[in-house]
Amino acid sequence: MVLAELGGSISRALQQMSNATVIDEKVLNDCLNDITRALLQSDVQFKLVRDMQTNIKHIVNLDDLAAGHNKRRIIQQAVFNELCKILDPGKPSFTPKKGKTSVVMFVGLQGSGKTTTCTKYAYYHQKKGWKPALVCADTFRAGAFDQLKQNATKAKIPFYGSYMESDPVKIAVEGVERFKEENCDLIIVDTSGRHKQETALFEEMRQVSEATKPDLVIFVMDSSIGQAAFDQAQAFKQSVAVGAVIVTKMDGHAKGGGALSAVAATKSPVIFIGTGEHMDEFEVFDVKPFVSRLLGMGDWSGFMDKIQEVVPMDQQPELLQKLSEGNFTLRIMYEQFQKILKMGPISQVFSMLPGFGAELMPKGQLDSSNPKLMNESRIMRIARGAGRQIREVMEMMEEYKRLAKIWSKMKGLKIPKKGEMSALSRNMNAQHMSKVLPPQMLKQIGGMGGLQNLMKQMGSAKDMMGMGGLFGGGGD
């Protein structure tokens, strides 16, 4: 997962600081230097990193802290807040309203996944009751209209474009007018991908914007863009009124720090992230849960919401019961795999749980030291019987081993009574959390007292879901 390496590096730096006997200036500087190095290696812009380090040092003045203050927690909270600040420009983007026509224009670099993202954005809103439509104003890239038409047809979303007309401004205006007449309430205009050095294409983008007068311009950015992110994003912002960012390909292994830089350059919030190639692999972006998951601190509320989305109400207690027992068999994998996969990639789902940073997920190499489960001859028989290669059976067992390790860490999860899951997710507080979390997770948080203090610090129980992985320990 993109940014997993960054999250793991920051988590380790904070953990090393927490393990120190005394928190002094040297320990603080070592921690901040490690975090700075991790951010720079992940392609976050230098100025952003330098400003973050300065801000944390200003907030955490060890000489001014009175006796009894928990220095570890103050430092950790400062790191969390500064990361949130980078990703949160402090102003929301325009939000379309169902039943009222809105025009949304997509812009971005060539190869950023813009056309696919347009369809994902339309599909997401269609499922929630909007009447979206797609307009292909990309006349520069060969096959752009074919791609949009194919995506739109598959998702059953109306579309407009032309094989004959070469003027993208004319196509955009005609498409927007047609779908306004058809009472579509979300008209999405796809434009040509471009580079900041392509002056003509930037002028074309500006003309399309002037002609269609979009309510929102969304900048689509590939998470692997690297150090060029800030300058490229800024160039788009200077040409059109970028009001939001969508980061694509978050399921890969890119460094991903450019995503943080793009937000700073456009001063616009990230509203969605693309987490895979499929139409529904598209998530609403929420800053605090994202940073919490990035640092291995989890997002318990998000995890509960995921379960409610994909598991029927009458089956939720059964799934949670199996989780709480911590015993994972091949039959359970067979029965539950499809339900869990609907929540999203396994690493993404389990990163919502405290202590499950994506970098820390078990890689799952097949361990031949357990012959009771599966020996070589049995693997060969299964492969022959299923008409599969031995390698495929081995890969299945590898995945089982990996998931079994993850599943075992859920042992002790308390099960909400039938019908109480929605209320639990909405009204989570320290008392609820202490009853639901497995004992080892609660211990990481510092017990009931630590959990209450954390929620009080943030002022919101939801913001603190699962943030205990890093915040245990007493004062210095």
Coordinates of C-alpha atoms in Angstrom, one line a residue:
M1 CA 0.0 0.0 0.0
V2 CA 1.3 3.5 -0.9
L3 CA 2.7 5.4 2.1
A4 CA 3.0 2.1 4.1
E5 CA 6.8 2.4 4.2
L6 CA 6.5 6.0 5.3
G7 CA 4.0 5.2 8.0
G8 CA 6.2 2.3 9.2
S9 CA 9.3 4.6 9.4
I10 CA 7.5 7.3 11.4
S11 CA 6.0 4.7 13.7
R12 CA 9.4 3.2 14.4
A13 CA 10.8 6.6 15.1
L14 CA 8.1 7.4 17.6
Q15 CA 8.4 3.9 19.2
Q16 CA 12.1 4.3 19.7
M17 CA 11.5 7.6 21.4
S18 CA 8.8 6.0 23.6
N19 CA 11.3 3.3 24.6
A20 CA 13.8 5.8 25.9
T21 CA 14.2 6.0 29.7
V22 CA 14.2 9.8 29.7
I23 CA 12.8 12.1 27.0
D24 CA 15.5 14.8 26.6
E25 CA 16.5 17.2 23.7
K26 CA 18.7 14.5 22.1
V27 CA 15.9 11.9 22.1
L28 CA 13.5 14.5 20.6
N29 CA 16.0 15.5 17.9
D30 CA 16.8 11.9 17.0
C31 CA 13.1 11.2 16.6
L32 CA 12.4 14.3 14.5
N33 CA 15.5 13.6 12.3
D34 CA 14.3 10.1 11.6
I35 CA 10.8 11.4 10.7
T36 CA 12.3 14.1 8.5
R37 CA 14.4 11.6 6.7
A38 CA 11.4 9.3 6.1
L39 CA 9.3 12.1 4.7
L40 CA 12.0 13.3 2.3
Q41 CA 12.7 9.7 1.2
S42 CA 9.0 9.4 0.5
D43 CA 9.2 12.4 -1.9
V44 CA 7.4 15.0 0.4
Q45 CA 8.5 18.5 -0.6
F46 CA 11.5 19.8 1.4
K47 CA 9.8 23.0 2.5
L48 CA 6.8 21.1 3.9
V49 CA 9.2 18.8 5.9
R50 CA 11.3 21.7 7.2
D51 CA 8.2 23.6 8.3
M52 CA 6.8 20.5 10.0
Q53 CA 10.0 20.0 12.0
T54 CA 10.1 23.6 13.0
N55 CA 6.4 23.6 14.1
I56 CA 6.9 20.5 16.2
K57 CA 10.0 21.9 17.9
H58 CA 8.0 25.1 18.7
I59 CA 5.1 23.1 20.2
V60 CA 7.3 20.7 22.1
N61 CA 9.6 22.9 24.1
L62 CA 10.9 20.4 26.7
D63 CA 12.3 23.2 29.0
D64 CA 8.8 24.8 29.3
L65 CA 7.0 21.6 30.1
A66 CA 6.1 21.4 33.7
A67 CA 6.7 18.3 35.8
G68 CA 4.1 15.6 35.3
H69 CA 3.4 16.3 31.6
N70 CA 3.5 13.2 29.4
K71 CA 6.3 14.3 27.0
R72 CA 5.9 11.2 24.9
R73 CA 2.2 11.9 24.3
I74 CA 2.7 15.5 23.6
I75 CA 5.4 14.7 21.0
Q76 CA 3.3 12.0 19.4
Q77 CA 0.2 14.2 19.3
A78 CA 2.3 17.0 17.7
V79 CA 3.5 14.7 14.9
F80 CA -0.1 13.4 14.3
N81 CA -1.5 17.0 14.2
E82 CA 1.3 18.3 11.8
L83 CA 0.7 15.4 9.4
C84 CA -3.0 16.2 9.5
K85 CA -2.3 19.8 8.8
I86 CA -0.3 19.0 5.7
L87 CA -3.3 17.0 4.3
D88 CA -6.0 19.4 5.5
P89 CA -6.0 22.9 3.9
G90 CA -8.6 24.0 6.4
K91 CA -11.4 24.6 3.9
P92 CA -13.9 22.0 2.5
S93 CA -14.4 21.6 -1.2
F94 CA -17.6 22.2 -3.1
T95 CA -20.1 19.3 -2.4
P96 CA -22.7 18.5 -5.1
K97 CA -26.3 18.3 -3.9
K98 CA -28.6 15.6 -5.1
G99 CA -31.3 17.0 -7.4
K100 CA -29.5 20.2 -8.2
T101 CA -27.3 20.3 -11.3
S102 CA -23.6 20.5 -10.7
V103 CA -20.8 20.5 -13.3
V104 CA -17.5 18.9 -12.2
M105 CA -14.4 19.2 -14.4
F106 CA -11.5 16.7 -14.0
V107 CA -7.9 17.8 -14.8
G108 CA -4.6 16.1 -14.4
L109 CA -1.4 14.8 -15.8
Q110 CA -1.2 12.3 -18.6
G111 CA -1.4 8.7 -17.3
S112 CA -2.8 9.7 -13.9
G113 CA -5.9 7.6 -14.3
K114 CA -8.1 10.6 -14.8
T115 CA -10.7 9.0 -17.2
T116 CA -11.1 5.9 -15.0
T117 CA -11.4 8.2 -12.0
C118 CA -14.2 10.2 -13.7
T119 CA -16.2 7.0 -14.0
K120 CA -15.5 5.9 -10.5
Y121 CA -16.6 9.3 -9.2
A122 CA -19.8 9.0 -11.3
Y123 CA -20.4 5.4 -10.2
Y124 CA -19.9 6.3 -6.5
H125 CA -22.6 9.0 -6.7
Q126 CA -24.9 6.9 -8.9
K127 CA -25.1 4.3 -6.1
K128 CA -26.1 7.0 -3.7
G129 CA -29.0 8.2 -5.8
W130 CA -27.5 10.8 -8.1
K131 CA -28.1 10.9 -11.8
P132 CA -24.6 11.4 -13.2
A133 CA -23.4 11.8 -16.8
L134 CA -20.0 11.8 -18.4
V135 CA -18.6 14.2 -21.1
C136 CA -15.4 13.3 -23.0
A137 CA -13.6 16.6 -23.8
D138 CA -10.3 14.9 -24.4
T139 CA -9.6 15.1 -28.1
F140 CA -5.8 14.9 -27.7
R141 CA -5.3 11.3 -26.6
A142 CA -6.1 8.6 -29.1
G143 CA -8.7 6.3 -27.7
A144 CA -9.8 8.6 -24.9
F145 CA -13.5 8.6 -26.0
D146 CA -13.5 4.8 -26.5
Q147 CA -12.2 4.3 -23.0
L148 CA -14.7 6.6 -21.5
K149 CA -17.5 5.1 -23.5
Q150 CA -16.5 1.6 -22.5
N151 CA -16.3 2.5 -18.8
A152 CA -19.6 4.4 -18.9
T153 CA -21.4 1.7 -20.7
K154 CA -20.2 -0.9 -18.1
A155 CA -21.4 1.3 -15.3
K156 CA -24.7 2.2 -17.1
I157 CA -23.9 5.9 -17.0
P158 CA -25.0 8.2 -19.9
F159 CA -22.1 9.7 -21.8
Y160 CA -21.3 12.2 -24.6
G161 CA -18.4 12.6 -27.0
S162 CA -17.5 12.8 -30.6
Y163 CA -15.2 11.0 -33.1
M164 CA -15.5 13.8 -35.6
E165 CA -15.3 17.1 -33.6
S166 CA -11.8 18.2 -32.7
D167 CA -12.7 21.2 -30.6
P168 CA -12.8 20.1 -26.9
V169 CA -14.5 23.3 -25.9
K170 CA -17.4 22.7 -28.3
I171 CA -17.8 19.1 -27.2
A172 CA -17.8 20.1 -23.5
V173 CA -20.4 22.8 -24.0
E174 CA -22.7 20.5 -26.1
G175 CA -22.4 17.7 -23.6
V176 CA -23.1 19.9 -20.6
E177 CA -26.1 21.5 -22.3
R178 CA -27.5 18.1 -23.3
F179 CA -27.3 16.6 -19.9
K180 CA -28.8 19.7 -18.2
E181 CA -31.8 19.3 -20.5
E182 CA -32.0 15.6 -19.4
N183 CA -32.0 16.8 -15.8
C184 CA -28.8 15.0 -14.8
D185 CA -27.7 16.4 -11.4
L186 CA -23.9 15.6 -11.7
I187 CA -22.3 16.3 -15.1
I188 CA -18.6 15.2 -15.2
V189 CA -16.3 16.7 -17.8
D190 CA -13.2 14.7 -18.6
T191 CA -10.3 16.8 -20.2
S192 CA -7.0 16.0 -21.9
G193 CA -4.1 14.9 -19.7
R194 CA -1.3 17.5 -19.8
H195 CA 2.1 18.5 -18.4
K196 CA 2.9 21.9 -17.0
Q197 CA 5.3 22.6 -19.9
E198 CA 2.5 22.1 -22.5
T199 CA 1.3 25.7 -22.8
A200 CA -1.2 25.1 -25.5
L201 CA -3.0 22.3 -23.6
F202 CA -3.1 24.5 -20.5
E203 CA -4.8 27.2 -22.5
E204 CA -7.2 24.7 -23.9
M205 CA -8.0 23.5 -20.3
R206 CA -8.6 27.1 -19.2
Q207 CA -11.0 27.6 -22.2
V208 CA -13.0 24.5 -21.3
S209 CA -13.3 25.8 -17.8
E210 CA -14.5 29.2 -18.9
A211 CA -17.0 27.7 -21.3
T212 CA -18.6 25.2 -18.9
K213 CA -18.3 27.2 -15.7
P214 CA -17.8 24.1 -13.5
D215 CA -18.9 24.2 -9.9
L216 CA -15.8 22.2 -8.9
V217 CA -12.4 21.4 -10.6
I218 CA -10.8 18.2 -9.4
F219 CA -7.1 17.6 -9.8
V220 CA -6.3 13.9 -10.3
M221 CA -2.9 12.8 -9.2
D222 CA -1.0 9.5 -9.5
S223 CA 0.4 8.6 -6.1
S224 CA 3.7 7.7 -7.7
I225 CA 4.4 11.2 -9.2
G226 CA 7.3 11.8 -6.7
Q227 CA 9.1 15.1 -6.3
A228 CA 7.5 16.7 -9.3
A229 CA 4.1 16.7 -7.5
F230 CA 4.3 20.2 -5.9
D231 CA 5.3 22.1 -9.1
Q232 CA 2.8 20.2 -11.3
A233 CA -0.1 20.6 -8.9
Q234 CA 0.8 24.3 -8.6
A235 CA 0.8 24.8 -12.4
F236 CA -2.8 23.4 -12.6
K237 CA -3.9 25.6 -9.7
Q238 CA -2.6 28.7 -11.5
S239 CA -4.5 27.9 -14.7
V240 CA -7.9 26.8 -13.3
A241 CA -9.6 27.0 -9.9
V242 CA -8.7 23.6 -8.5
G243 CA -11.0 23.0 -5.6
A244 CA -10.2 19.3 -4.7
V245 CA -7.7 16.5 -5.2
I246 CA -8.2 12.8 -5.9
V247 CA -5.1 10.6 -5.5
T248 CA -5.1 7.5 -7.6
K249 CA -3.2 4.1 -7.5
M250 CA -3.0 4.0 -3.7
D251 CA -2.9 0.2 -3.9
G252 CA 0.7 0.2 -5.3
H253 CA 4.1 0.4 -3.8
A254 CA 5.0 4.0 -4.8
K255 CA 6.6 6.2 -2.1
G256 CA 3.5 8.4 -2.2
G257 CA 4.8 11.5 -0.5
G258 CA 3.9 13.6 -3.6
A259 CA 0.3 13.2 -2.5
L260 CA 1.0 15.3 0.6
S261 CA 2.8 17.9 -1.5
A262 CA 0.0 18.2 -4.0
V263 CA -2.5 19.2 -1.2
A264 CA -0.1 21.9 -0.1
A265 CA 0.4 23.2 -3.6
T266 CA -3.3 23.4 -4.5
K267 CA -4.5 24.3 -1.0
S268 CA -7.3 22.0 -1.8
P269 CA -8.5 18.9 0.2
V270 CA -8.1 15.3 -1.0
I271 CA -11.7 14.1 -1.3
F272 CA -11.3 10.5 -2.6
I273 CA -8.5 8.0 -3.1
G274 CA -8.4 5.3 -5.7
T275 CA -7.4 1.9 -4.1
G276 CA -7.6 -0.4 -7.1
E277 CA -8.6 -0.9 -10.7
H278 CA -12.2 -2.0 -10.1
M279 CA -15.1 0.5 -10.2
D280 CA -15.8 0.3 -6.5
E281 CA -12.2 0.5 -5.3
F282 CA -12.7 4.2 -4.6
E283 CA -12.8 5.6 -1.0
V284 CA -13.9 8.9 0.5
F285 CA -10.9 10.5 2.1
D286 CA -11.0 11.6 5.7
V287 CA -7.8 13.1 7.0
K288 CA -7.6 12.0 10.7
P289 CA -8.5 8.3 10.1
F290 CA -6.1 8.2 7.2
V291 CA -3.2 9.6 9.2
S292 CA -4.2 7.3 12.1
R293 CA -4.0 4.3 9.8
L294 CA -0.8 5.5 8.2
L295 CA 0.9 5.5 11.6
G296 CA -0.5 2.1 12.6
M297 CA -3.0 3.6 15.0
G298 CA -6.1 2.2 13.3
D299 CA -9.6 3.5 12.6
W300 CA -12.0 1.4 14.6
S301 CA -15.1 3.3 13.6
G302 CA -14.2 2.9 9.9
F303 CA -13.7 -0.9 10.4
M304 CA -17.1 -1.2 12.0
D305 CA -18.6 0.8 9.1
K306 CA -17.0 -1.5 6.6
I307 CA -18.5 -4.5 8.3
Q308 CA -22.0 -2.9 8.2
E309 CA -21.6 -2.1 4.5
V310 CA -20.8 -5.6 3.2
V311 CA -22.1 -8.1 5.8
P312 CA -25.9 -8.6 6.2
M313 CA -27.1 -7.6 9.7
D314 CA -28.1 -11.1 10.7
Q315 CA -24.6 -12.4 9.8
Q316 CA -22.6 -9.6 11.6
P317 CA -22.6 -11.3 15.0
E318 CA -21.3 -14.6 13.4
L319 CA -18.4 -12.8 11.7
L320 CA -17.4 -10.9 14.8
Q321 CA -17.7 -14.1 16.9
K322 CA -15.2 -15.8 14.7
L323 CA -12.9 -12.8 14.9
S324 CA -13.1 -12.8 18.7
E325 CA -12.2 -16.5 19.0
G326 CA -9.0 -15.9 17.0
N327 CA -9.2 -19.4 15.5
F328 CA -8.8 -19.3 11.7
T329 CA -9.4 -22.4 9.6
L330 CA -9.5 -23.0 5.9
R331 CA -13.3 -23.4 6.1
I332 CA -13.6 -20.0 7.8
M333 CA -11.5 -18.6 5.0
Y334 CA -13.7 -20.1 2.4
E335 CA -16.9 -18.9 4.1
Q336 CA -15.8 -15.4 5.0
F337 CA -13.3 -14.5 2.2
Q338 CA -15.8 -12.9 -0.1
K339 CA -17.4 -10.9 2.6
I340 CA -14.0 -9.5 3.8
L341 CA -12.8 -8.8 0.3
K342 CA -15.8 -6.7 -0.4
M343 CA -14.5 -4.3 2.3
G344 CA -11.4 -3.7 0.2
P345 CA -7.8 -5.0 0.1
I346 CA -7.0 -7.1 3.2
S347 CA -4.1 -4.8 4.2
Q348 CA -6.3 -1.8 3.9
V349 CA -9.1 -3.3 6.0
F350 CA -6.8 -4.5 8.8
S351 CA -4.9 -1.2 8.8
M352 CA -8.0 0.2 10.5
L353 CA -7.2 -1.9 13.6
P354 CA -4.7 -0.5 16.2
G355 CA -1.2 -1.8 15.7
F356 CA -1.8 -3.0 12.1
G357 CA 0.2 -0.6 10.1
A358 CA 0.2 -1.8 6.5
E359 CA 4.0 -2.2 6.6
L360 CA 3.6 -4.5 9.6
M361 CA 1.2 -6.9 7.8
P362 CA 2.6 -10.5 7.7
K363 CA 4.0 -11.3 4.3
G364 CA 2.9 -14.9 4.7
Q365 CA 5.5 -17.3 3.4
L366 CA 4.4 -20.9 3.5
D367 CA 5.8 -22.6 6.6
S368 CA 6.4 -26.3 6.1
S369 CA 6.9 -26.9 9.8
N370 CA 3.3 -27.8 10.3
P371 CA 2.8 -31.1 8.5
K372 CA -0.5 -31.8 10.3
L373 CA -2.1 -29.0 8.2
M374 CA -0.9 -29.8 4.8
N375 CA 1.9 -32.1 3.6
E376 CA 3.4 -32.4 0.1
S377 CA 1.5 -35.4 -1.0
R378 CA -1.8 -33.9 0.1
I379 CA -1.0 -30.7 -1.8
M380 CA -0.4 -32.8 -4.9
R381 CA -3.7 -34.6 -4.5
I382 CA -5.6 -31.4 -4.0
A383 CA -4.0 -29.8 -7.1
R384 CA -4.9 -32.9 -9.2
G385 CA -8.5 -33.0 -7.9
A386 CA -9.0 -29.3 -8.4
G387 CA -7.4 -29.3 -11.9
R388 CA -4.9 -26.7 -10.7
Q389 CA -1.1 -26.4 -10.6
I390 CA 0.7 -27.3 -7.4
R391 CA 2.0 -23.7 -7.3
E392 CA -1.5 -22.4 -7.0
V393 CA -2.3 -24.6 -4.1
M394 CA 0.9 -23.5 -2.4
E395 CA -0.1 -19.8 -3.0
M396 CA -3.5 -20.5 -1.5
M397 CA -1.8 -21.9 1.6
E398 CA 0.5 -19.0 1.8
E399 CA -2.4 -16.6 1.9
Y400 CA -4.1 -18.8 4.6
K401 CA -1.0 -18.6 6.7
R402 CA -0.8 -14.8 6.3
L403 CA -4.5 -14.3 7.2
A404 CA -4.3 -16.7 10.1
K405 CA -1.6 -14.5 11.7
I406 CA -3.7 -11.4 11.3
W407 CA -6.9 -13.2 12.5
S408 CA -5.2 -14.5 15.7
K409 CA -4.5 -10.9 16.8
M410 CA -8.3 -10.3 17.0
K411 CA -8.7 -12.8 19.8
G412 CA -10.6 -11.2 22.6
L413 CA -12.7 -8.8 20.5
K414 CA -16.0 -8.3 22.4
I415 CA -19.2 -8.9 20.4
P416 CA -21.9 -6.2 20.2
K417 CA -25.5 -7.6 20.7
K418 CA -27.5 -8.1 17.6
G419 CA -28.8 -4.8 16.2
E420 CA -26.4 -2.7 18.3
M421 CA -23.6 -2.3 15.8
S422 CA -24.9 0.9 14.2
A423 CA -25.4 2.5 17.6
L424 CA -21.9 1.3 18.7
S425 CA -20.3 2.9 15.6
R426 CA -22.2 6.2 16.0
N427 CA -21.8 6.6 19.8
M428 CA -18.5 5.1 20.5
N429 CA -16.9 6.5 23.7
A430 CA -14.2 5.4 26.1
Q431 CA -16.5 3.1 28.0
H432 CA -17.7 1.4 24.8
M433 CA -14.1 1.1 23.5
S434 CA -12.8 -0.5 26.6
K435 CA -15.5 -3.2 26.4
V436 CA -15.0 -3.9 22.7
L437 CA -11.2 -3.8 22.2
P438 CA -9.2 -7.0 22.7
P439 CA -7.2 -6.8 25.9
Q440 CA -3.8 -6.5 24.2
M441 CA -5.0 -3.5 22.2
L442 CA -6.4 -1.8 25.3
K443 CA -3.1 -2.4 27.1
Q444 CA -1.2 -0.7 24.3
I445 CA -3.4 2.4 24.8
G446 CA -2.5 2.5 28.5
G447 CA -5.8 1.1 29.9
M448 CA -9.0 2.9 30.5
G449 CA -7.3 6.0 31.8
G450 CA -5.1 6.3 28.7
L451 CA -8.1 5.9 26.4
Q452 CA -10.1 8.6 28.2
N453 CA -7.2 11.0 28.1
L454 CA -6.7 10.5 24.4
M455 CA -10.3 11.1 23.6
K456 CA -10.4 14.2 25.8
Q457 CA -7.3 15.6 24.1
M458 CA -8.8 15.3 20.6
G459 CA -12.3 16.4 21.7
S460 CA -14.0 13.8 19.7
A461 CA -14.3 10.0 20.2
K462 CA -14.5 9.3 16.5
D463 CA -11.3 11.1 15.8
M464 CA -9.5 8.8 18.3
M465 CA -10.8 5.5 17.1
G466 CA -8.0 3.0 17.5
M467 CA -5.2 5.6 18.0
G468 CA -3.8 3.7 21.0
G469 CA -1.0 1.9 19.2
L470 CA 1.5 4.7 19.8
F471 CA 0.2 6.5 22.8
G472 CA 0.8 4.2 25.8
G473 CA 3.1 5.0 28.7
G474 CA 3.3 7.4 31.5
G475 CA 4.9 10.8 32.0
D476 CA 8.5 11.5 32.5

